[in-house]
Amino acid sequence: KDPVQSFRIYHVVPQLYTHVHRRACSSLSTPRITTHYTIHPRDKDPRWQDIEMERFADEADVVIVGGGPAGLSAAIRLKQLANQHQKELRVCLVEKASQLGAHTLSGACLEPSALTELFPDWKERGAPLNTPVTDDVFSIFTEKHRIPVPILPGLPMRNHGNYIVRLGNLVRWLGEQAEELGVELYPGYAASEVLFHEDRSVKGIATNDVGIAKDGSPKDVFERGMELHAKVTLFGEGCHGHLAKQLYKQFNLRENCEPQTYAIGLKELWVIDEKKWRPGRAEHSVGWPLDRHTYGGSFLYHLNEGEPMVALGFVVGLDYSNPYLSPFKEFQRWKHHPFVESTLEGGQRIAYGARALNEGGFQSIPKLTFPGGLLIGCSPGFMNVPKIKGTHTAMKSGILAAEALFPKVTAENLDSETAGLHVPEYSDNLKTSSVWKELRSVRNIRPSFHNPLGLYGGMVYTGIFYWILRGKEPWTLKHCGIDANQLKPAKDCTPIEYPKPDGKISFDLLSSVALSGTNHEGDQPPHLTLKDDSVPVARNLAIYDGPEQRFCPAGVYEYVPVETGDGMRLQINAQNCVHCKTCDIKDPSQNINWVVPEGGGGPAYNGM
Amino acid sequence: MSGRVLVGVKRVIDYAVKIRVKPDHTGVVTDGVKHSMNPFCEIAVEEAVKLKEKKLIKEVVAVSCGPQQSQETIRTALAMGADRGIHVEVSGKDYDSLGPLQVSKILAALAKKEEAQLIILGKQAIDDDCNQTGQMTAALLDWPQGTFASEVSLEAEKIKVVREIDGGLETIKINTPAVLTADLRLNTPRYATLPNIMKAKKKKIANVKPADLGVDLTSRLEVLRVDEPPQREAGVKVETVEDLVAKLKDTGKI
């Protein structure tokens, strides 16, 4: 290469480019935060002028994005059908975590219905369902006391017949079953782009590029991702998937449903004093420390897997209005309630993590099919909110998707209108399935919370309309709009005085994040991208006092003083990210767009 | 020099994961914990593949000793450019007590069997930090060793190695066949991209038992107990020099 030319490109032109680009942003004094190519396209970037951007492509029959319960159930069912009908079927599954289960986080009390459908002999096969629920305890907490609430048969939070599981371990086991059946599993590779045919139907996905430096320029080790083409692509990215976000716009899938609403769930695993261990006990609470207008509650499950281990956590509805609320600190202070602290005393915390979860339920289910693709699992969202269970419905949706698309994808002479197959049968079958009935019956419980009595009104509503009438009331209550619009300006709210962590029961944020095992290649563009770099200080900090500093459970967002002069700037510690998606959901300016980082990065959860 | 290079790759707990000591204090919890290829082994593989790309050697063989999951580590090496793999099956109690002495015996036996002309290893593993396997292997084979290599160049029938030592950099020239161990600055390992992972599925991994190589796995070491490092005590601030002297006298330091 001509050295003079190279000098010009790498030293002079980028400065011009940055200068021009800064002008295009709102403020000249805003330091550049976002360098990702989804915000600053590479075809206009001189640093990428001579880089080979051609991608290697491969063909499969079905590509599945996401190796969680839904994706794996779909993959397994497809291969079971293929073996049953003696047909060849290439099923490829890509997963952004380095190993299956590393990004899985859930309570969890599993209803084994869908698992039994997939593997009637799951027990003999060694599925890690080791803890049947023996005891259901529900409380309303006040600061020092608890009011017990009887869990009568018929109430949604009754767990008779369910199992307390470490979902990450179940996902790992499902992965082993899938591999045995011949599914091609590719953990460590994230689907970063949806590919389209000429007729705009989905053609497949492309995995992430690797070797891009933090400033957005190509490194020596730069390599393009690869393209996986398929007749049908299943999108099972879990709650608030980033590709699903694009698909909703592309195919207008949300025009006839309510926007999705969410909660954030934070979880820890503790090894406790054997004397306090009650294997099979499932405890839930509502009330303190949340006020009656902030939706949320806790869970504490005693596992029975050899060690005296408990899984506990706290859920906060993301429609909260006080920007000073910190879900992490609510979780930490909840653990000091006498009823909880007595269980944890003398124990040791061994894991921490967080993930957003769906709360929209029935009203928020979008259109599920489009030419070339389907949405499965928590991505469109089939969580039964009052039960706080979504795994069995996610798995069932995966199974239904597989059963609907199998005949089409293996048909000898299929007449398809579009290059990518459209499988509306999946949606039709889902609507007549148990999933639909279940979600319909509990559809009004979460929205019933929006009344002057808040939590108590919601409980009364549940008692009357669900317990007695099983959700058969003819009306459907609405949600209040998207969570991001629910924050009140900081000046209208009171800061919350949170107690300092004591280092034994409650802990600080950074030592918690360390326990998640999260890590990312440092030298890559931050994957928390901002559409406009000046908005955080101009709007989020100015009006809402920077709520992202508080709702991020991993300390990714920090407002720090600028190096020279007055003012603050937003610092994004992308390496801390635990892929919970809360920021993309709750940012009041909807300026944050979470995209997938280099595959393999993120938390290293073990049986969460 | 053309010929075969043996590269050792070890499956270790990922460096970013927080370790937990097992309740019975016999070791650390490994079940379900995220593992990856030892970072120094990645550098070793990269160096071997670079030599092959320069046509200085003909074949790169990746070797790993461990349980079934070690095959994933070998596959990553294959995806980075190794030609074939050898999985030496060691599991259960044998794997718990597997250390540099046994691994170097295995590597020496394989080097003879495969007629290797070069063995490249990482300088140490990040789980035990032993920094012994390369040196022991060279001794067993009576081969020269170029350890802590930050630069390697093949010249005729010799190898020039720049070594990172305490005083700075030492350059040595050694005969082949030889053992090299890779240090951090030797190279930047390439990514194992998905198309290469798919191609790697077609590359062969041979299964070998240590007994087939005539290696006795008995350990000369017995681990008595594993504990977490002691919690850092809080520091104490004193206001005056007199206070400091008094405190030092109190705690018996002076």
Short mmCIF file of C-alpha atoms in Angstrom, two decimals, chain A residues 165-519:
data_model
loop_
_atom_site.label_atom_id
_atom_site.label_comp_id
_atom_site.label_asym_id
_atom_site.label_seq_id
_atom_site.Cartn_x
_atom_site.Cartn_y
_atom_site.Cartn_z
CA VAL A 165 -35.26 -25.34 38.92
CA ARG A 166 -32.01 -23.64 38.10
CA LEU A 167 -33.10 -22.69 34.60
CA GLY A 168 -29.55 -22.33 33.28
CA ASN A 169 -28.97 -25.99 34.09
CA LEU A 170 -32.21 -27.01 32.38
CA VAL A 171 -31.21 -25.02 29.30
CA ARG A 172 -27.83 -26.74 29.29
CA TRP A 173 -29.57 -30.13 29.51
CA LEU A 174 -31.96 -29.20 26.69
CA GLY A 175 -28.89 -28.28 24.65
CA GLU A 176 -27.41 -31.73 25.22
CA GLN A 177 -30.68 -33.34 24.08
CA ALA A 178 -30.76 -31.10 21.03
CA GLU A 179 -27.20 -31.98 20.06
CA GLU A 180 -27.95 -35.68 20.39
CA LEU A 181 -30.85 -35.22 18.01
CA GLY A 182 -28.58 -33.57 15.47
CA VAL A 183 -29.26 -29.87 15.98
CA GLU A 184 -26.23 -27.74 15.10
CA LEU A 185 -25.62 -25.54 18.11
CA TYR A 186 -23.33 -22.52 17.82
CA PRO A 187 -22.92 -20.78 21.16
CA GLY A 188 -20.60 -17.80 21.15
CA TYR A 189 -22.02 -16.40 17.91
CA ALA A 190 -24.59 -13.63 18.06
CA ALA A 191 -27.13 -12.94 15.35
CA SER A 192 -26.52 -9.26 14.70
CA GLU A 193 -28.41 -8.60 11.49
CA VAL A 194 -31.58 -9.83 9.79
CA LEU A 195 -31.16 -10.58 6.08
CA PHE A 196 -33.89 -10.02 3.53
CA HIS A 197 -34.71 -11.40 0.10
CA GLU A 198 -35.51 -9.08 -2.80
CA ASP A 199 -39.21 -9.42 -1.96
CA ARG A 200 -38.51 -8.20 1.60
CA SER A 201 -39.19 -11.60 3.17
CA VAL A 202 -36.67 -12.80 5.75
CA LYS A 203 -33.73 -14.69 4.25
CA GLY A 204 -31.89 -15.51 7.46
CA ILE A 205 -29.43 -13.80 9.74
CA ALA A 206 -25.81 -12.66 9.80
CA THR A 207 -23.61 -13.19 12.85
CA ASN A 208 -21.58 -10.42 14.43
CA ASP A 209 -18.38 -9.04 12.92
CA VAL A 210 -15.30 -9.39 15.12
CA GLY A 211 -12.22 -7.25 15.48
CA ILE A 212 -13.64 -3.73 15.41
CA ALA A 213 -11.80 -1.31 17.71
CA LYS A 214 -13.46 0.86 20.32
CA ASP A 215 -13.33 3.88 18.01
CA GLY A 216 -15.15 1.97 15.28
CA SER A 217 -12.13 1.28 13.07
CA PRO A 218 -11.10 -2.16 11.80
CA LYS A 219 -8.35 -4.01 13.72
CA ASP A 220 -5.84 -6.44 12.20
CA VAL A 221 -7.94 -9.34 13.40
CA PHE A 222 -11.13 -7.94 11.83
CA GLU A 223 -13.35 -10.59 10.27
CA ARG A 224 -16.87 -10.36 8.91
CA GLY A 225 -19.62 -12.42 10.45
CA MET A 226 -21.19 -15.11 8.36
CA GLU A 227 -24.63 -15.34 6.77
CA LEU A 228 -26.94 -18.20 7.64
CA HIS A 229 -29.76 -18.48 5.12
CA ALA A 230 -32.89 -20.48 5.88
CA LYS A 231 -36.35 -21.17 4.56
CA VAL A 232 -37.70 -20.03 7.93
CA THR A 233 -35.95 -18.18 10.75
CA LEU A 234 -37.22 -18.43 14.32
CA PHE A 235 -36.49 -15.48 16.57
CA GLY A 236 -36.26 -16.50 20.24
CA GLU A 237 -34.11 -13.73 21.71
CA GLY A 238 -35.95 -13.57 25.00
CA CYS A 239 -37.49 -10.48 26.55
CA HIS A 240 -36.98 -7.36 24.39
CA GLY A 241 -34.77 -8.86 21.72
CA HIS A 242 -32.83 -6.41 19.57
CA LEU A 243 -33.59 -8.07 16.25
CA ALA A 244 -37.26 -8.42 17.21
CA LYS A 245 -37.28 -4.65 17.81
CA GLN A 246 -36.32 -4.16 14.15
CA LEU A 247 -38.80 -6.77 12.92
CA TYR A 248 -41.70 -5.06 14.70
CA LYS A 249 -40.99 -1.93 12.64
CA GLN A 250 -40.16 -3.76 9.41
CA PHE A 251 -43.34 -5.81 9.33
CA ASN A 252 -45.61 -3.60 11.44
CA LEU A 253 -46.22 -6.47 13.85
CA ARG A 254 -47.43 -4.31 16.72
CA GLU A 255 -50.19 -2.34 15.00
CA ASN A 256 -53.01 -4.26 16.67
CA CYS A 257 -51.67 -4.90 20.13
CA GLU A 258 -50.70 -2.85 23.15
CA PRO A 259 -47.05 -1.90 23.63
CA GLN A 260 -45.16 -4.39 25.77
CA THR A 261 -44.61 -3.48 29.40
CA TYR A 262 -41.80 -4.89 31.50
CA ALA A 263 -40.28 -5.46 34.89
CA ILE A 264 -36.68 -5.97 35.96
CA GLY A 265 -35.80 -9.06 37.94
CA LEU A 266 -32.63 -9.20 40.03
CA LYS A 267 -31.49 -12.51 41.47
CA GLU A 268 -28.88 -13.99 43.77
CA LEU A 269 -27.91 -17.50 44.75
CA TRP A 270 -26.95 -18.10 48.35
CA VAL A 271 -25.50 -21.10 50.19
CA ILE A 272 -27.14 -20.84 53.59
CA ASP A 273 -26.77 -22.31 57.04
CA GLU A 274 -28.10 -25.88 56.91
CA LYS A 275 -30.32 -25.25 59.90
CA LYS A 276 -32.30 -22.67 57.90
CA TRP A 277 -32.67 -24.83 54.81
CA ARG A 278 -36.19 -25.99 53.88
CA PRO A 279 -35.87 -27.76 50.50
CA GLY A 280 -38.99 -27.42 48.36
CA ARG A 281 -40.22 -24.22 50.00
CA ALA A 282 -41.32 -21.40 47.68
CA GLU A 283 -41.77 -17.98 49.30
CA HIS A 284 -43.18 -14.87 47.64
CA SER A 285 -43.79 -11.43 49.04
CA VAL A 286 -45.28 -8.11 48.01
CA GLY A 287 -45.33 -4.80 49.82
CA TRP A 288 -42.25 -3.45 51.64
CA PRO A 289 -39.94 -1.96 50.53
CA LEU A 290 -42.06 -0.88 47.56
CA ASP A 291 -44.97 1.51 48.05
CA ARG A 292 -48.40 0.43 46.95
CA HIS A 293 -48.10 2.22 43.60
CA THR A 294 -44.89 0.52 42.51
CA TYR A 295 -45.52 -2.95 41.16
CA GLY A 296 -43.13 -5.59 42.31
CA GLY A 297 -42.35 -8.32 44.74
CA SER A 298 -39.90 -10.99 45.73
CA PHE A 299 -39.24 -14.68 45.51
CA LEU A 300 -37.13 -17.01 47.65
CA TYR A 301 -36.88 -20.67 46.66
CA HIS A 302 -35.13 -23.41 48.64
CA LEU A 303 -33.41 -25.76 46.19
CA ASN A 304 -32.82 -29.43 46.87
CA GLU A 305 -29.68 -30.30 44.94
CA GLY A 306 -27.22 -31.39 47.61
CA GLU A 307 -26.04 -28.06 48.96
CA PRO A 308 -28.26 -25.90 51.22
CA MET A 309 -28.85 -23.38 48.45
CA VAL A 310 -31.56 -20.76 47.96
CA ALA A 311 -32.43 -18.74 44.89
CA LEU A 312 -33.87 -15.36 45.76
CA GLY A 313 -34.73 -12.25 43.91
CA PHE A 314 -36.71 -9.08 43.51
CA VAL A 315 -38.89 -7.88 40.66
CA VAL A 316 -39.79 -4.21 40.07
CA GLY A 317 -42.29 -3.17 37.42
CA LEU A 318 -40.60 -0.79 34.99
CA ASP A 319 -43.65 1.46 34.91
CA TYR A 320 -42.45 3.07 38.12
CA SER A 321 -42.59 6.85 38.14
CA ASN A 322 -39.88 7.98 40.56
CA PRO A 323 -36.57 8.44 38.70
CA TYR A 324 -34.74 8.14 42.04
CA LEU A 325 -35.82 4.52 42.40
CA SER A 326 -33.03 1.98 42.17
CA PRO A 327 -34.29 -1.59 41.65
CA PHE A 328 -30.88 -2.92 42.75
CA LYS A 329 -30.99 -1.03 46.06
CA GLU A 330 -34.61 -2.04 46.67
CA PHE A 331 -33.49 -5.65 46.28
CA GLN A 332 -30.56 -5.18 48.66
CA ARG A 333 -32.65 -3.52 51.34
CA TRP A 334 -35.48 -6.06 51.02
CA LYS A 335 -33.03 -8.73 52.14
CA HIS A 336 -32.83 -7.01 55.54
CA HIS A 337 -36.49 -7.74 56.29
CA PRO A 338 -36.50 -9.96 59.40
CA PHE A 339 -38.28 -12.78 57.55
CA VAL A 340 -35.59 -12.85 54.84
CA GLU A 341 -32.54 -11.92 56.88
CA SER A 342 -33.14 -14.81 59.24
CA THR A 343 -32.79 -17.23 56.29
CA LEU A 344 -29.65 -15.58 54.93
CA GLU A 345 -27.80 -15.03 58.22
CA GLY A 346 -24.54 -16.94 58.24
CA GLY A 347 -24.83 -17.76 54.57
CA GLN A 348 -22.67 -16.89 51.60
CA ARG A 349 -23.73 -15.20 48.37
CA ILE A 350 -22.35 -17.03 45.35
CA ALA A 351 -24.07 -15.53 42.31
CA TYR A 352 -25.80 -12.37 41.10
CA GLY A 353 -27.59 -11.39 37.93
CA ALA A 354 -30.49 -9.44 36.43
CA ARG A 355 -32.82 -9.57 33.42
CA ALA A 356 -35.89 -7.73 32.20
CA LEU A 357 -39.10 -9.72 31.96
CA ASN A 358 -42.43 -9.15 30.21
CA GLU A 359 -45.50 -7.94 32.03
CA GLY A 360 -47.77 -7.08 29.14
CA GLY A 361 -49.28 -10.52 28.83
CA PHE A 362 -52.23 -11.14 26.55
CA GLN A 363 -52.81 -7.53 25.52
CA SER A 364 -49.24 -7.11 24.30
CA ILE A 365 -48.85 -10.17 22.09
CA PRO A 366 -47.88 -8.91 18.63
CA LYS A 367 -48.45 -10.49 15.25
CA LEU A 368 -46.23 -13.58 15.43
CA THR A 369 -45.52 -14.49 11.83
CA PHE A 370 -44.18 -12.73 8.78
CA PRO A 371 -42.76 -13.96 5.47
CA GLY A 372 -39.65 -15.93 6.31
CA GLY A 373 -39.90 -15.83 10.09
CA LEU A 374 -41.65 -16.47 13.38
CA LEU A 375 -41.40 -15.02 16.89
CA ILE A 376 -41.24 -17.47 19.79
CA GLY A 377 -40.85 -17.38 23.55
CA CYS A 378 -40.42 -14.32 25.74
CA SER A 379 -39.50 -12.27 22.68
CA PRO A 380 -43.15 -11.74 21.69
CA GLY A 381 -43.91 -12.51 25.33
CA PHE A 382 -46.06 -15.30 26.76
CA MET A 383 -45.39 -14.77 30.41
CA ASN A 384 -48.17 -15.45 32.88
CA VAL A 385 -47.52 -12.41 35.06
CA PRO A 386 -49.39 -13.24 38.30
CA LYS A 387 -47.89 -16.74 38.24
CA ILE A 388 -44.54 -15.16 37.30
CA LYS A 389 -44.01 -18.08 34.97
CA GLY A 390 -43.10 -17.82 31.33
CA THR A 391 -40.87 -20.81 30.71
CA HIS A 392 -43.61 -23.37 30.11
CA THR A 393 -45.42 -21.07 27.67
CA ALA A 394 -42.16 -20.16 25.93
CA MET A 395 -41.37 -23.84 25.43
CA LYS A 396 -44.90 -24.54 24.22
CA SER A 397 -44.64 -21.72 21.68
CA GLY A 398 -41.39 -23.25 20.41
CA ILE A 399 -43.04 -26.64 20.09
CA LEU A 400 -46.05 -25.18 18.26
CA ALA A 401 -43.78 -23.25 15.92
CA ALA A 402 -41.86 -26.40 15.04
CA GLU A 403 -45.04 -28.40 14.45
CA ALA A 404 -46.52 -25.67 12.24
CA LEU A 405 -43.49 -25.11 10.06
CA PHE A 406 -42.29 -28.71 9.72
CA PRO A 407 -44.77 -29.80 7.03
CA LYS A 408 -44.16 -26.60 5.06
CA VAL A 409 -40.40 -26.71 5.22
CA THR A 410 -40.22 -30.38 4.19
CA ALA A 411 -42.93 -30.24 1.55
CA GLU A 412 -41.84 -31.50 -1.85
CA ASN A 413 -43.54 -28.93 -4.05
CA LEU A 414 -44.46 -26.03 -1.88
CA ASP A 415 -46.00 -23.08 -3.65
CA SER A 416 -44.83 -20.12 -1.61
CA GLU A 417 -45.76 -16.55 -2.46
CA THR A 418 -42.57 -15.27 -0.92
CA ALA A 419 -38.97 -16.52 -1.00
CA GLY A 420 -39.00 -16.81 2.78
CA LEU A 421 -41.79 -19.13 3.96
CA HIS A 422 -44.77 -17.64 5.72
CA VAL A 423 -46.23 -19.90 8.42
CA PRO A 424 -49.41 -18.25 9.75
CA GLU A 425 -50.51 -21.70 10.96
CA TYR A 426 -48.20 -21.20 13.97
CA SER A 427 -50.19 -18.20 15.09
CA ASP A 428 -53.53 -19.93 14.42
CA ASN A 429 -52.49 -22.99 16.44
CA LEU A 430 -51.20 -20.85 19.29
CA LYS A 431 -54.56 -19.10 19.51
CA THR A 432 -56.37 -22.40 20.09
CA SER A 433 -53.76 -23.74 22.51
CA SER A 434 -53.49 -23.87 26.29
CA VAL A 435 -51.08 -20.91 26.17
CA TRP A 436 -53.76 -18.60 24.81
CA LYS A 437 -56.42 -19.77 27.29
CA GLU A 438 -54.00 -19.34 30.17
CA LEU A 439 -52.87 -15.86 29.20
CA ARG A 440 -56.40 -14.73 28.44
CA SER A 441 -57.62 -15.78 31.88
CA VAL A 442 -55.00 -13.69 33.72
CA ARG A 443 -55.01 -10.74 31.33
CA ASN A 444 -56.62 -8.28 33.70
CA ILE A 445 -54.63 -8.97 36.84
CA ARG A 446 -51.58 -6.81 36.10
CA PRO A 447 -53.51 -3.82 34.70
CA SER A 448 -55.89 -4.00 37.70
CA PHE A 449 -52.98 -2.70 39.69
CA HIS A 450 -53.51 0.76 38.19
CA ASN A 451 -56.16 1.99 40.62
CA PRO A 452 -56.09 4.36 43.59
CA LEU A 453 -55.46 1.49 46.00
CA GLY A 454 -52.57 0.22 43.92
CA LEU A 455 -51.34 -3.16 45.16
CA TYR A 456 -54.32 -3.76 47.40
CA GLY A 457 -56.81 -2.94 44.64
CA GLY A 458 -54.97 -5.39 42.42
CA MET A 459 -55.15 -8.13 45.02
CA VAL A 460 -58.85 -7.55 45.54
CA TYR A 461 -59.40 -7.71 41.78
CA THR A 462 -57.44 -10.98 41.57
CA GLY A 463 -59.42 -12.43 44.44
CA ILE A 464 -62.75 -11.64 42.85
CA PHE A 465 -62.30 -11.92 39.14
CA TYR A 466 -59.60 -14.51 38.83
CA TRP A 467 -60.21 -16.79 41.74
CA ILE A 468 -63.94 -16.82 41.40
CA LEU A 469 -64.57 -16.06 37.73
CA ARG A 470 -61.29 -17.42 36.22
CA GLY A 471 -60.81 -14.37 34.06
CA LYS A 472 -64.09 -14.81 32.23
CA GLU A 473 -65.08 -11.18 32.72
CA PRO A 474 -65.94 -9.70 29.31
CA TRP A 475 -63.76 -6.60 29.55
CA THR A 476 -60.03 -6.30 28.91
CA LEU A 477 -58.19 -3.68 30.92
CA LYS A 478 -55.53 -1.62 29.20
CA HIS A 479 -51.95 -0.89 30.20
CA CYS A 480 -50.80 2.70 30.66
CA GLY A 481 -48.51 3.06 27.69
CA ILE A 482 -44.83 2.34 27.37
CA ASP A 483 -42.70 2.13 30.53
CA ALA A 484 -40.31 4.81 29.30
CA ASN A 485 -43.07 7.42 29.42
CA GLN A 486 -44.02 6.74 33.04
CA LEU A 487 -41.14 8.61 34.71
CA LYS A 488 -41.98 11.90 36.36
CA PRO A 489 -39.43 14.72 36.22
CA ALA A 490 -36.94 14.58 39.09
CA LYS A 491 -38.07 17.92 40.48
CA ASP A 492 -41.52 16.45 41.16
CA CYS A 493 -40.18 13.46 43.05
CA THR A 494 -38.42 12.78 46.31
CA PRO A 495 -35.03 11.05 46.37
CA ILE A 496 -35.16 7.74 48.23
CA GLU A 497 -32.84 7.24 51.19
CA TYR A 498 -31.35 3.81 50.73
CA PRO A 499 -29.39 2.21 53.59
CA LYS A 500 -25.71 1.46 53.03
CA PRO A 501 -24.96 -2.20 52.26
CA ASP A 502 -23.58 -4.06 55.26
CA GLY A 503 -21.36 -6.41 53.25
CA LYS A 504 -22.92 -9.47 54.85
CA ILE A 505 -26.55 -9.51 53.71
CA SER A 506 -26.61 -6.54 51.36
CA PHE A 507 -23.85 -5.56 49.00
CA ASP A 508 -22.63 -2.78 46.76
CA LEU A 509 -23.22 -2.80 43.02
CA LEU A 510 -19.72 -3.45 41.73
CA SER A 511 -18.99 -6.50 43.87
CA SER A 512 -22.36 -7.84 42.73
CA VAL A 513 -21.54 -7.29 39.07
CA ALA A 514 -18.25 -9.13 39.59
CA LEU A 515 -20.24 -12.16 40.74
CA SER A 516 -22.15 -12.26 37.46
CA GLY A 517 -18.90 -13.17 35.72
CA THR A 518 -19.72 -10.68 33.02
CA ASN A 519 -16.98 -9.60 30.64
#
